[in-house]
PDB file of C-alpha atoms in Angstrom:
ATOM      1  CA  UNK A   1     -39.466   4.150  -9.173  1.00 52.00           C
ATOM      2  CA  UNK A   2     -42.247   3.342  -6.704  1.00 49.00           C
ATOM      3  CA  UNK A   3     -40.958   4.999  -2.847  1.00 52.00           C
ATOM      4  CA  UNK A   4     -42.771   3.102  -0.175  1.00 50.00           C
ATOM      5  CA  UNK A   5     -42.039   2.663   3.655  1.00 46.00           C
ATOM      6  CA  UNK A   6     -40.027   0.790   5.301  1.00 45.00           C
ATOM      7  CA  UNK A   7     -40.946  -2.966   4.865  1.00 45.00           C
ATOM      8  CA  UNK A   8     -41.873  -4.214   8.395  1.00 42.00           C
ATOM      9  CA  UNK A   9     -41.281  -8.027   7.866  1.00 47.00           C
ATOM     10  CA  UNK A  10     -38.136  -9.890   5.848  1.00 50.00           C
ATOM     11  CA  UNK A  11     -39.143 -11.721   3.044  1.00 57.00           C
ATOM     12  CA  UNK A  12     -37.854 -12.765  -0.559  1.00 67.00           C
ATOM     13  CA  UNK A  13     -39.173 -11.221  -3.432  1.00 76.00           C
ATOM     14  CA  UNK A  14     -40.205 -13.194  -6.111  1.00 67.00           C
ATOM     15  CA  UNK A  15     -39.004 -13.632  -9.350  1.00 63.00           C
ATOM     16  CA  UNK A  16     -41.247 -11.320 -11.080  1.00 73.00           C
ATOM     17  CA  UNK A  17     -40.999  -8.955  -8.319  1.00 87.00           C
ATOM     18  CA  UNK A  18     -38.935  -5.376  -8.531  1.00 94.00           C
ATOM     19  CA  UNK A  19     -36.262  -4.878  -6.062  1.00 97.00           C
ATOM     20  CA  UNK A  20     -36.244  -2.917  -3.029  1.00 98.00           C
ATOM     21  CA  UNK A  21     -33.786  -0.451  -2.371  1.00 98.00           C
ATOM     22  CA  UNK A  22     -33.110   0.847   1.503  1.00 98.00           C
ATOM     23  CA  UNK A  23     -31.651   4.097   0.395  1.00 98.00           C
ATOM     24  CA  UNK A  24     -31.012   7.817   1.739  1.00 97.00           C
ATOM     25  CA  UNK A  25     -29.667  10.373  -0.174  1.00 98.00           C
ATOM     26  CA  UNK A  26     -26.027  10.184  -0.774  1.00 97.00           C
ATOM     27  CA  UNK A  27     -24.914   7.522   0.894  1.00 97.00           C
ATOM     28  CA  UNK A  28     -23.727   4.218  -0.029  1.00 97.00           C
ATOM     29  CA  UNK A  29     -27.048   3.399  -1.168  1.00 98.00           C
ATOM     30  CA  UNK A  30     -26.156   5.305  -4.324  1.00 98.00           C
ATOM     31  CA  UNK A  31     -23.615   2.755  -5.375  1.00 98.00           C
ATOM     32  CA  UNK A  32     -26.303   0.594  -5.738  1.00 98.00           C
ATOM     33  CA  UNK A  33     -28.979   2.842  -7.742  1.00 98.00           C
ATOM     34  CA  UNK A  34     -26.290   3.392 -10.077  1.00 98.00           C
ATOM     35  CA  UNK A  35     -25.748  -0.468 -10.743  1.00 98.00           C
ATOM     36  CA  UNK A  36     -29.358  -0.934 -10.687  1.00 98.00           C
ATOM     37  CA  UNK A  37     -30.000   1.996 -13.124  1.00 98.00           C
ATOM     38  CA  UNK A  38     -26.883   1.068 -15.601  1.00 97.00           C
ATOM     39  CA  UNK A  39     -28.486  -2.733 -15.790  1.00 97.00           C
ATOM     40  CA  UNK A  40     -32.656  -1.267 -16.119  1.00 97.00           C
ATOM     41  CA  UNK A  41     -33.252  -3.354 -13.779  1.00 97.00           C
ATOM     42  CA  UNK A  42     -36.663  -2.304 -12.090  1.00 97.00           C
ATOM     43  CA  UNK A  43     -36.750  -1.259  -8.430  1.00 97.00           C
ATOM     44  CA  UNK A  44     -38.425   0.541  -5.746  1.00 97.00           C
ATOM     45  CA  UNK A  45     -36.680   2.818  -3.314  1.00 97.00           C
ATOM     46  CA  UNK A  46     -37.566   3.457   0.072  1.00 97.00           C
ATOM     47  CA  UNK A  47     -36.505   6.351   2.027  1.00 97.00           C
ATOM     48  CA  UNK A  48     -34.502   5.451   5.210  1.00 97.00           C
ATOM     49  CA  UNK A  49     -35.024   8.507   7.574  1.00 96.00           C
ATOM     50  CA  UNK A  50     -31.466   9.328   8.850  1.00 94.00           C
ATOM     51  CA  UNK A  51     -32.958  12.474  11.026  1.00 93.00           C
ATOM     52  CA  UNK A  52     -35.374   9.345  12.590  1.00 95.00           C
ATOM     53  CA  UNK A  53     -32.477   7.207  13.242  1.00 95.00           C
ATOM     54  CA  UNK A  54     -34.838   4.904  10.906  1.00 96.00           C
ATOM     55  CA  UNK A  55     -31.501   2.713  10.335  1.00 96.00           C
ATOM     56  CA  UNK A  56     -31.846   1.431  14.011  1.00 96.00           C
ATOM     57  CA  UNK A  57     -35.609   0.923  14.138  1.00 97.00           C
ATOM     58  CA  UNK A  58     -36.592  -2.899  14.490  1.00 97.00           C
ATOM     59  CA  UNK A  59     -38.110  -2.813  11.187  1.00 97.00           C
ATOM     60  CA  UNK A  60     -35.095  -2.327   9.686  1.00 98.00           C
ATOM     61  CA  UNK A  61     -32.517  -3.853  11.537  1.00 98.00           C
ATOM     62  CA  UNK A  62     -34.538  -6.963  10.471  1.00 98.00           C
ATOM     63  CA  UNK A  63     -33.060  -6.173   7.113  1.00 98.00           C
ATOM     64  CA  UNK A  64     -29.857  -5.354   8.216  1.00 98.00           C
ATOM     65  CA  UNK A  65     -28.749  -6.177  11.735  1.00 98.00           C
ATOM     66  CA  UNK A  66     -25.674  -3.841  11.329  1.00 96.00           C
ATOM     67  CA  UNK A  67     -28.005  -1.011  11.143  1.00 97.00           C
ATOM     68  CA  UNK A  68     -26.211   0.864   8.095  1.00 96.00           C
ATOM     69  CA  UNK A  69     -27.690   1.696   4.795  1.00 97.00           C
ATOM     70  CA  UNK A  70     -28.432  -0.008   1.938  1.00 98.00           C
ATOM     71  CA  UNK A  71     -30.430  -3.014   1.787  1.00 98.00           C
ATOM     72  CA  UNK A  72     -31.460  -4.140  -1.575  1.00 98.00           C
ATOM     73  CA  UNK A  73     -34.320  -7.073  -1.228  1.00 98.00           C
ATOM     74  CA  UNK A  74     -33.946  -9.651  -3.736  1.00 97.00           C
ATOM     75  CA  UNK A  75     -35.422 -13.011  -4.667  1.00 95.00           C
ATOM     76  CA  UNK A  76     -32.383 -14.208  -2.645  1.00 95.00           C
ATOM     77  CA  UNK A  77     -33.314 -12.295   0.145  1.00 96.00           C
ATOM     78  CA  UNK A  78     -32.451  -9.163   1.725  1.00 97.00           C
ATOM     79  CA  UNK A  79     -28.667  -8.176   0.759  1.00 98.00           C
ATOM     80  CA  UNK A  80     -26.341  -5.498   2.604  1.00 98.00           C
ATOM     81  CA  UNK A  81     -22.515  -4.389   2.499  1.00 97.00           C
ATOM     82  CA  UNK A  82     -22.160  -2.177  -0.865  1.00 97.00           C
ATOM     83  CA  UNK A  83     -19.522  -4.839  -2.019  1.00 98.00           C
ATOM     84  CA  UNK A  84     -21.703  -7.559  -1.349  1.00 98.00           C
ATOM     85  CA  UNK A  85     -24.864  -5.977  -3.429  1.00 98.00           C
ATOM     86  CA  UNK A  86     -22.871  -5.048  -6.262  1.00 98.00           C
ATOM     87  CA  UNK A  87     -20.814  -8.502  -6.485  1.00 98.00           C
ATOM     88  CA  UNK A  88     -24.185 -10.162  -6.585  1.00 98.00           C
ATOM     89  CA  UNK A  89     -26.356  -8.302  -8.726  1.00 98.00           C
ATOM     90  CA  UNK A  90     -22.845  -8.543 -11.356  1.00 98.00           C
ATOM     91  CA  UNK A  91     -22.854 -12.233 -10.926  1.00 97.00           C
ATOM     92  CA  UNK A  92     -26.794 -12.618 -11.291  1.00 97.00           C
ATOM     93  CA  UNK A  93     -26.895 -10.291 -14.703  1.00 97.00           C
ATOM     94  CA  UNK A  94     -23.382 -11.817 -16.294  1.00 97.00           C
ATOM     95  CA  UNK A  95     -22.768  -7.975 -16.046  1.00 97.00           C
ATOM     96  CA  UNK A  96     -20.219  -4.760 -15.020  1.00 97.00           C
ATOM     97  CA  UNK A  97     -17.528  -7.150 -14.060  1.00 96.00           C
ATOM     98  CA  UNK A  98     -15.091  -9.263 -15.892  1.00 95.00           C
ATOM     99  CA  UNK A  99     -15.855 -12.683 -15.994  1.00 94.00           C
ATOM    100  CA  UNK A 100     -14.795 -15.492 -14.187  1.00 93.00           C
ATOM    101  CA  UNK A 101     -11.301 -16.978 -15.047  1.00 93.00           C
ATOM    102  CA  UNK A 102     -10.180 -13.831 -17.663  1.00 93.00           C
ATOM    103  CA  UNK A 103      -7.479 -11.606 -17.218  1.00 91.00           C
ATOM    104  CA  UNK A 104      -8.700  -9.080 -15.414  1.00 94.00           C
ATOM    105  CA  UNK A 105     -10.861 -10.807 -12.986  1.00 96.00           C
ATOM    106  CA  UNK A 106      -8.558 -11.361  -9.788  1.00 96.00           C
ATOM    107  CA  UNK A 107      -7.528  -7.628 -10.391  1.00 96.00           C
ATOM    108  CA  UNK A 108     -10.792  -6.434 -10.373  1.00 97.00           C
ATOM    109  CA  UNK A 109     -11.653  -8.482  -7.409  1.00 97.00           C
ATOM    110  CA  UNK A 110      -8.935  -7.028  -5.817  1.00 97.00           C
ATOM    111  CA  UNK A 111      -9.593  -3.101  -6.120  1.00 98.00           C
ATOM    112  CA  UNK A 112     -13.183  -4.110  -5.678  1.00 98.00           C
ATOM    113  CA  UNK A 113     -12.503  -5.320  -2.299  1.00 98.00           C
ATOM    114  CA  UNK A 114      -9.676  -2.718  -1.377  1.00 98.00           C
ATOM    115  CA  UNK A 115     -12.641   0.247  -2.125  1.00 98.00           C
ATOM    116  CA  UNK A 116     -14.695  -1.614   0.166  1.00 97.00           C
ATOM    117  CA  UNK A 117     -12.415  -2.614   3.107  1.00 97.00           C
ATOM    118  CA  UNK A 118      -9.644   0.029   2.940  1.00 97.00           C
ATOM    119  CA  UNK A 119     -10.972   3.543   1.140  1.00 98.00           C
ATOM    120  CA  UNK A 120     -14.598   3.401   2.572  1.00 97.00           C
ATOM    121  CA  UNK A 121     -13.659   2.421   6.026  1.00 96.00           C
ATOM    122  CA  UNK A 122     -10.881   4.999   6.034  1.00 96.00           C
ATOM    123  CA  UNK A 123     -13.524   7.612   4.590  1.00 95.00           C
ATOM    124  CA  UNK A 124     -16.047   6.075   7.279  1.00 93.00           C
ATOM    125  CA  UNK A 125     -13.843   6.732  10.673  1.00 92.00           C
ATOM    126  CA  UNK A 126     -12.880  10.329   9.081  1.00 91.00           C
ATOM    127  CA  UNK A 127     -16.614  10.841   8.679  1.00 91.00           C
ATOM    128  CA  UNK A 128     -17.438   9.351  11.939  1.00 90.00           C
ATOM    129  CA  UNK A 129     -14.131   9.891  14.567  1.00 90.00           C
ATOM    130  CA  UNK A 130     -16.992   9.972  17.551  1.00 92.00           C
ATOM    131  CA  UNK A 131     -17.777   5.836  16.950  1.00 88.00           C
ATOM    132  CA  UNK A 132     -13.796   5.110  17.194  1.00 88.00           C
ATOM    133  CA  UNK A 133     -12.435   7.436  19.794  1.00 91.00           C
ATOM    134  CA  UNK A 134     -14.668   8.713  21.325  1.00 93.00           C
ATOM    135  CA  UNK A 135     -16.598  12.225  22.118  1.00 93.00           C
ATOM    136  CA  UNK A 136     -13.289  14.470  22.929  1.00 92.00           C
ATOM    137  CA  UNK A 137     -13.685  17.013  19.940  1.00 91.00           C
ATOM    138  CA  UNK A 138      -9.657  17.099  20.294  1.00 92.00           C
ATOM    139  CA  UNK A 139      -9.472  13.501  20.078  1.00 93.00           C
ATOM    140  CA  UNK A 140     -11.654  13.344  16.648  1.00 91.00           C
ATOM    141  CA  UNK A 141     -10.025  16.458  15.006  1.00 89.00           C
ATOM    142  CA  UNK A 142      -6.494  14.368  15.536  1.00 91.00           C
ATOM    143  CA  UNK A 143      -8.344  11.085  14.051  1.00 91.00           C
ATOM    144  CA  UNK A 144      -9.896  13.026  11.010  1.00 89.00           C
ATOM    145  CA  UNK A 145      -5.814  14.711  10.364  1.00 89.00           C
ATOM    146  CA  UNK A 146      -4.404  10.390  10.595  1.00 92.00           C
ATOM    147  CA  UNK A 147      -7.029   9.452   8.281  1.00 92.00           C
ATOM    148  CA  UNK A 148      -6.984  12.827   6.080  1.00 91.00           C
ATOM    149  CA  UNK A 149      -3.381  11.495   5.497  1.00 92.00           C
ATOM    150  CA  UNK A 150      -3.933   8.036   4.880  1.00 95.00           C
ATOM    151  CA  UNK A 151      -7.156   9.171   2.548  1.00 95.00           C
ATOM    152  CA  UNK A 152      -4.229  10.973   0.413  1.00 95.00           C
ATOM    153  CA  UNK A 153      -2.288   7.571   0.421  1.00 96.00           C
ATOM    154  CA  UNK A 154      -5.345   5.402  -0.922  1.00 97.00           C
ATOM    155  CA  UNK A 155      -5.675   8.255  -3.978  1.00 97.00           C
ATOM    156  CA  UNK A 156      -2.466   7.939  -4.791  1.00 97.00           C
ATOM    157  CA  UNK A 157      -2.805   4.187  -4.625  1.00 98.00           C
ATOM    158  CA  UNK A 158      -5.921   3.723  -6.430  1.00 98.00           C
ATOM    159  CA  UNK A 159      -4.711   5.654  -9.321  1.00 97.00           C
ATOM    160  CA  UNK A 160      -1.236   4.016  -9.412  1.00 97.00           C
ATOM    161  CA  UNK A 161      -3.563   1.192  -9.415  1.00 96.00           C
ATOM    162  CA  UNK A 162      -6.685   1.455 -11.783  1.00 96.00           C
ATOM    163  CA  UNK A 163      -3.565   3.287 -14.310  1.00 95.00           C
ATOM    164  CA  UNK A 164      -1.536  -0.149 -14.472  1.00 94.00           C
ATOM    165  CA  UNK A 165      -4.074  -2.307 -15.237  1.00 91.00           C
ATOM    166  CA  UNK A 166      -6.396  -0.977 -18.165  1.00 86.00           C
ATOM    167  CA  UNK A 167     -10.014  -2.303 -18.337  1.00 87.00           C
ATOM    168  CA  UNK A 168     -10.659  -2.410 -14.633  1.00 91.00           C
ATOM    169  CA  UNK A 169     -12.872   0.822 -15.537  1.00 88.00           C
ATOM    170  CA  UNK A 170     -13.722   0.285 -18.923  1.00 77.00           C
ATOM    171  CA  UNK A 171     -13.600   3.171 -21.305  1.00 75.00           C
ATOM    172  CA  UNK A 172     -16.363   1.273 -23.472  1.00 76.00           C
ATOM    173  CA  UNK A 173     -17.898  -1.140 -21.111  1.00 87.00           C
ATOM    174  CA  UNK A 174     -18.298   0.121 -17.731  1.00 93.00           C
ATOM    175  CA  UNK A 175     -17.581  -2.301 -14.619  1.00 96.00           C
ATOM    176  CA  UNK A 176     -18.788  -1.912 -11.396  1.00 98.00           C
ATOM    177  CA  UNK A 177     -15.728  -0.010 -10.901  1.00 98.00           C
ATOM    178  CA  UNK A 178     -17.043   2.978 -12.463  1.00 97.00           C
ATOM    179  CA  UNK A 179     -19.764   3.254 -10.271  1.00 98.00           C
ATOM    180  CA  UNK A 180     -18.038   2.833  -7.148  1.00 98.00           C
ATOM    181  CA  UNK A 181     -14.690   4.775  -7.742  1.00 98.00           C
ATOM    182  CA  UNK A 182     -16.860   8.409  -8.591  1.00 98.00           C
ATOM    183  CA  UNK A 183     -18.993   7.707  -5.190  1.00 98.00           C
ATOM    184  CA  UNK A 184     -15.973   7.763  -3.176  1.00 98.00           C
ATOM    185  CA  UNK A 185     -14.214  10.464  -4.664  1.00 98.00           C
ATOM    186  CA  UNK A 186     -17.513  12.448  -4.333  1.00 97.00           C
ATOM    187  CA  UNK A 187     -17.451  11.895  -0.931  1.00 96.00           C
ATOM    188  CA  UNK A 188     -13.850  12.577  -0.080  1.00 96.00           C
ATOM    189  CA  UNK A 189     -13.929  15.741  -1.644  1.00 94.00           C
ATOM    190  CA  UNK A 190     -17.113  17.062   0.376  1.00 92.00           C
ATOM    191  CA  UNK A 191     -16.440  15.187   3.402  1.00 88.00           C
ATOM    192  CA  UNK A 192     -12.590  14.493   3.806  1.00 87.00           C
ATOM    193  CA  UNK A 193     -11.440  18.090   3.257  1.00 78.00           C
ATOM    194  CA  UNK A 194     -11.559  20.625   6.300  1.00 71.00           C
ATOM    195  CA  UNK A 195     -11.793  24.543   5.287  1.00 71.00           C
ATOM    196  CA  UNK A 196      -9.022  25.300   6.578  1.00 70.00           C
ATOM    197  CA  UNK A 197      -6.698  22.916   4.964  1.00 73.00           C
ATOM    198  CA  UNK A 198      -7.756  22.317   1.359  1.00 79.00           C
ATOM    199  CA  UNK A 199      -6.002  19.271  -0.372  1.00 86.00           C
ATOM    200  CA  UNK A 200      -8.226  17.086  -2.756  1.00 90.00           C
ATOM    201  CA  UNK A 201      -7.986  18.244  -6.406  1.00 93.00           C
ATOM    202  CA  UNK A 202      -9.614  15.449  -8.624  1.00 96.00           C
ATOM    203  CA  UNK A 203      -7.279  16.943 -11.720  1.00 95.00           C
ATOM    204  CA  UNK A 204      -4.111  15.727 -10.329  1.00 96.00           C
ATOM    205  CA  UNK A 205      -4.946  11.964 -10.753  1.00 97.00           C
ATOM    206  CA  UNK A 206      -5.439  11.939 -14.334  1.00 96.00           C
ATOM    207  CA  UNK A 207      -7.181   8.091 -14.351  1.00 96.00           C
ATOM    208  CA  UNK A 208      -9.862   8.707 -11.278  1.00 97.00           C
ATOM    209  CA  UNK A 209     -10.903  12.056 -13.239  1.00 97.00           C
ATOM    210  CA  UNK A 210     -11.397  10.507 -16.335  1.00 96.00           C
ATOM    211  CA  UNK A 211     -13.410   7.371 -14.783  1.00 97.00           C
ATOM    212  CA  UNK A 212     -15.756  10.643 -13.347  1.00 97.00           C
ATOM    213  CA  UNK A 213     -15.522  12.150 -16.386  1.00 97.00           C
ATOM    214  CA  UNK A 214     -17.379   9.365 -18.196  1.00 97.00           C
ATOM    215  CA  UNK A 215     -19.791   8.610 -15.007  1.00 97.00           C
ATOM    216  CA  UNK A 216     -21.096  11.970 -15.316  1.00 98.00           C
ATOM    217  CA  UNK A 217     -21.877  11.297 -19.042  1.00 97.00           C
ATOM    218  CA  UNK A 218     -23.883   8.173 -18.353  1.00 97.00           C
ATOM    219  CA  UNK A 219     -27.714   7.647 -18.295  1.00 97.00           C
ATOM    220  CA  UNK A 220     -27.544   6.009 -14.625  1.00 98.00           C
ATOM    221  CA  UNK A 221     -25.661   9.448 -13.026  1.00 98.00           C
ATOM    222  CA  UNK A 222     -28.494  11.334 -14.601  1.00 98.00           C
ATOM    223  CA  UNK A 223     -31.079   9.375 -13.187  1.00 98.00           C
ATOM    224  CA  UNK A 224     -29.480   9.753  -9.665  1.00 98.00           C
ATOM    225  CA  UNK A 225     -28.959  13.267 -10.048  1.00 98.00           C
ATOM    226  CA  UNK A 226     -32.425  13.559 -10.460  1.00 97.00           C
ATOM    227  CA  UNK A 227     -33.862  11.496  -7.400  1.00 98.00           C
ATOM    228  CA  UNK A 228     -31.155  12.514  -4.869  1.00 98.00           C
ATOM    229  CA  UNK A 229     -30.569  16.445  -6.263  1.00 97.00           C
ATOM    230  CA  UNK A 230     -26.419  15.711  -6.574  1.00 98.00           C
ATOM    231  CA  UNK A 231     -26.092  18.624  -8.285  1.00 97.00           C
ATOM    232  CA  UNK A 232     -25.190  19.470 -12.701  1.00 97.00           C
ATOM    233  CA  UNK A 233     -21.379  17.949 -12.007  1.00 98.00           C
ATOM    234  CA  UNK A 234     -21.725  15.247  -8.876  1.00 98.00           C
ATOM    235  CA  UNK A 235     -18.091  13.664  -9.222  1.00 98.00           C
ATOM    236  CA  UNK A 236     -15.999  16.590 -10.845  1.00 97.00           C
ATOM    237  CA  UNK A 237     -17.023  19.027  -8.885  1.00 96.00           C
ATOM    238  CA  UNK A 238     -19.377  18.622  -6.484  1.00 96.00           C
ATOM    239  CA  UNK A 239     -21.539  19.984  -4.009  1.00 95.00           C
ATOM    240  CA  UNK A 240     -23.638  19.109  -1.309  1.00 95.00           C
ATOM    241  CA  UNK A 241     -26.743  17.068  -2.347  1.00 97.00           C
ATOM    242  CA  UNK A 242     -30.373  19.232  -2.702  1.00 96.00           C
ATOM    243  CA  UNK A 243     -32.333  15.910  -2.343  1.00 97.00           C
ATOM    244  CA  UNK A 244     -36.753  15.813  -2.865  1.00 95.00           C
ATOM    245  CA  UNK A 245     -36.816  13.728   0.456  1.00 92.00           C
ATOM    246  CA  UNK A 246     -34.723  12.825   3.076  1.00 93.00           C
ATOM    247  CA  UNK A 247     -31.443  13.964   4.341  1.00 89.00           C
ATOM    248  CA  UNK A 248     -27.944  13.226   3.257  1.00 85.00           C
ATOM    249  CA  UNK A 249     -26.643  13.480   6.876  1.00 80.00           C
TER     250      UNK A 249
END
């Protein structure tokens, strides 16, 4: 894939066009390479400087007024919120989601939306305790402990969850599921745990490990592992990304 900067005006791409990913390494961007690699759809990447504070420039807060990373630009426009991107770019290709009016649609719906609003928030103010309370380190290392605990509750919950209701993350046919699911528990287990208090072990929730299990096996991982260095085993086991360009933090 082509890398090119930042785009400086918003416009829609055309039909024929490739799409434009607004990416940095190892951030919710990769939800979105993944989807894009698993349907070969073509796209360009370009790098959003997190050491710049690129995410705030005017250039790209024309893309995304929220200033947070991705953007994908489409013939529709320019797209952000990782649910949003991936609901789309299912609905556009018929693809990685169950369709409309089957059995497992309002279930998948429903997870989709709960990985979105509830786990990646509650990783979110864990990663970030400075943007909700404040900068008293005492303050933040009692926020990361509340959400440390409530992380443990969504695990438990997701895999009560994705284990009642089989085909949410296919074993066969992948859904958009399997893409987002390994992303978050990459990031909770080199982000949510503190040294000194160890807790995340991806073999005690027999369903989540599997669905990483299978993600690592798939051509899309392997393409991501490649352009954002994640590392031989990036959901069972990772470590901290190696990436060509950028920074993941």
């Amino acid at each position: 894939m082509r890398r090119q900067p930042v785009s400086t005006t918003v416009r829609n791409l055309s039909m024929t066009d490739p799409y434009r990913l607004h990416y940095a390494p190892d951030n919710a961007s990769l939800i979105i390479r993944l989807a894009l690699e698993e349907l070969g759809l073509p796209y360009e990447t370009l790098l959003v400087d997190r050491r710049k504070t690129a995410q705030q420039s005017p250039e790209y807060l024309a893309l995304n007024p929220n200033g947070t990373i991705p953007v994908l630009e489409t013939p529709d426009g320019p797209l952000f919120e990782t649910a949003a991107i991936l609901l789309w770019l299912s609905e556009t290709t018929g693809k990685l989601a169950p369709p409309a009016r089957t059995e497992n649609r309002a279930a998948f719906l429903k997870w989709m939306l709960w990985c979105s609003n509830t786990f990646q928030i509650d990783l979110r103010h864990l990663f970030y305790p400075e943007k909700v309370i404040g900068a008293d380190p005492d303050h933040q290392a009692q926020l990361r402990r509340v959400f440390q605990t409530r992380l443990k509750q969504d695990l438990d919950i997701l895999e009560q969850g994705l284990s009642d209701t089989s085909g949410l993350a296919g074993d066969v046919t992948p859904t958009l599921l399997d893409l987002y699911v390994p992303c978050l528990l990459r990031w909770t287990k080199l982000y949510a745990e503190m040294p000194e208090q160890p807790w995340f072990q991806l073999d005690t929730y027999p369903t989540l490990h599997a669905i990483c299990l299978r993600a690592e096996a798939r051509a899309s991982t392997h393409a991501a592992q490649q352009a954002e260095g994640l590392g031989p085993t990036p959901f069972t086991a990772p470590i901290l990304a190696t990436p060509p360009e950028g920074s993941a933090t």
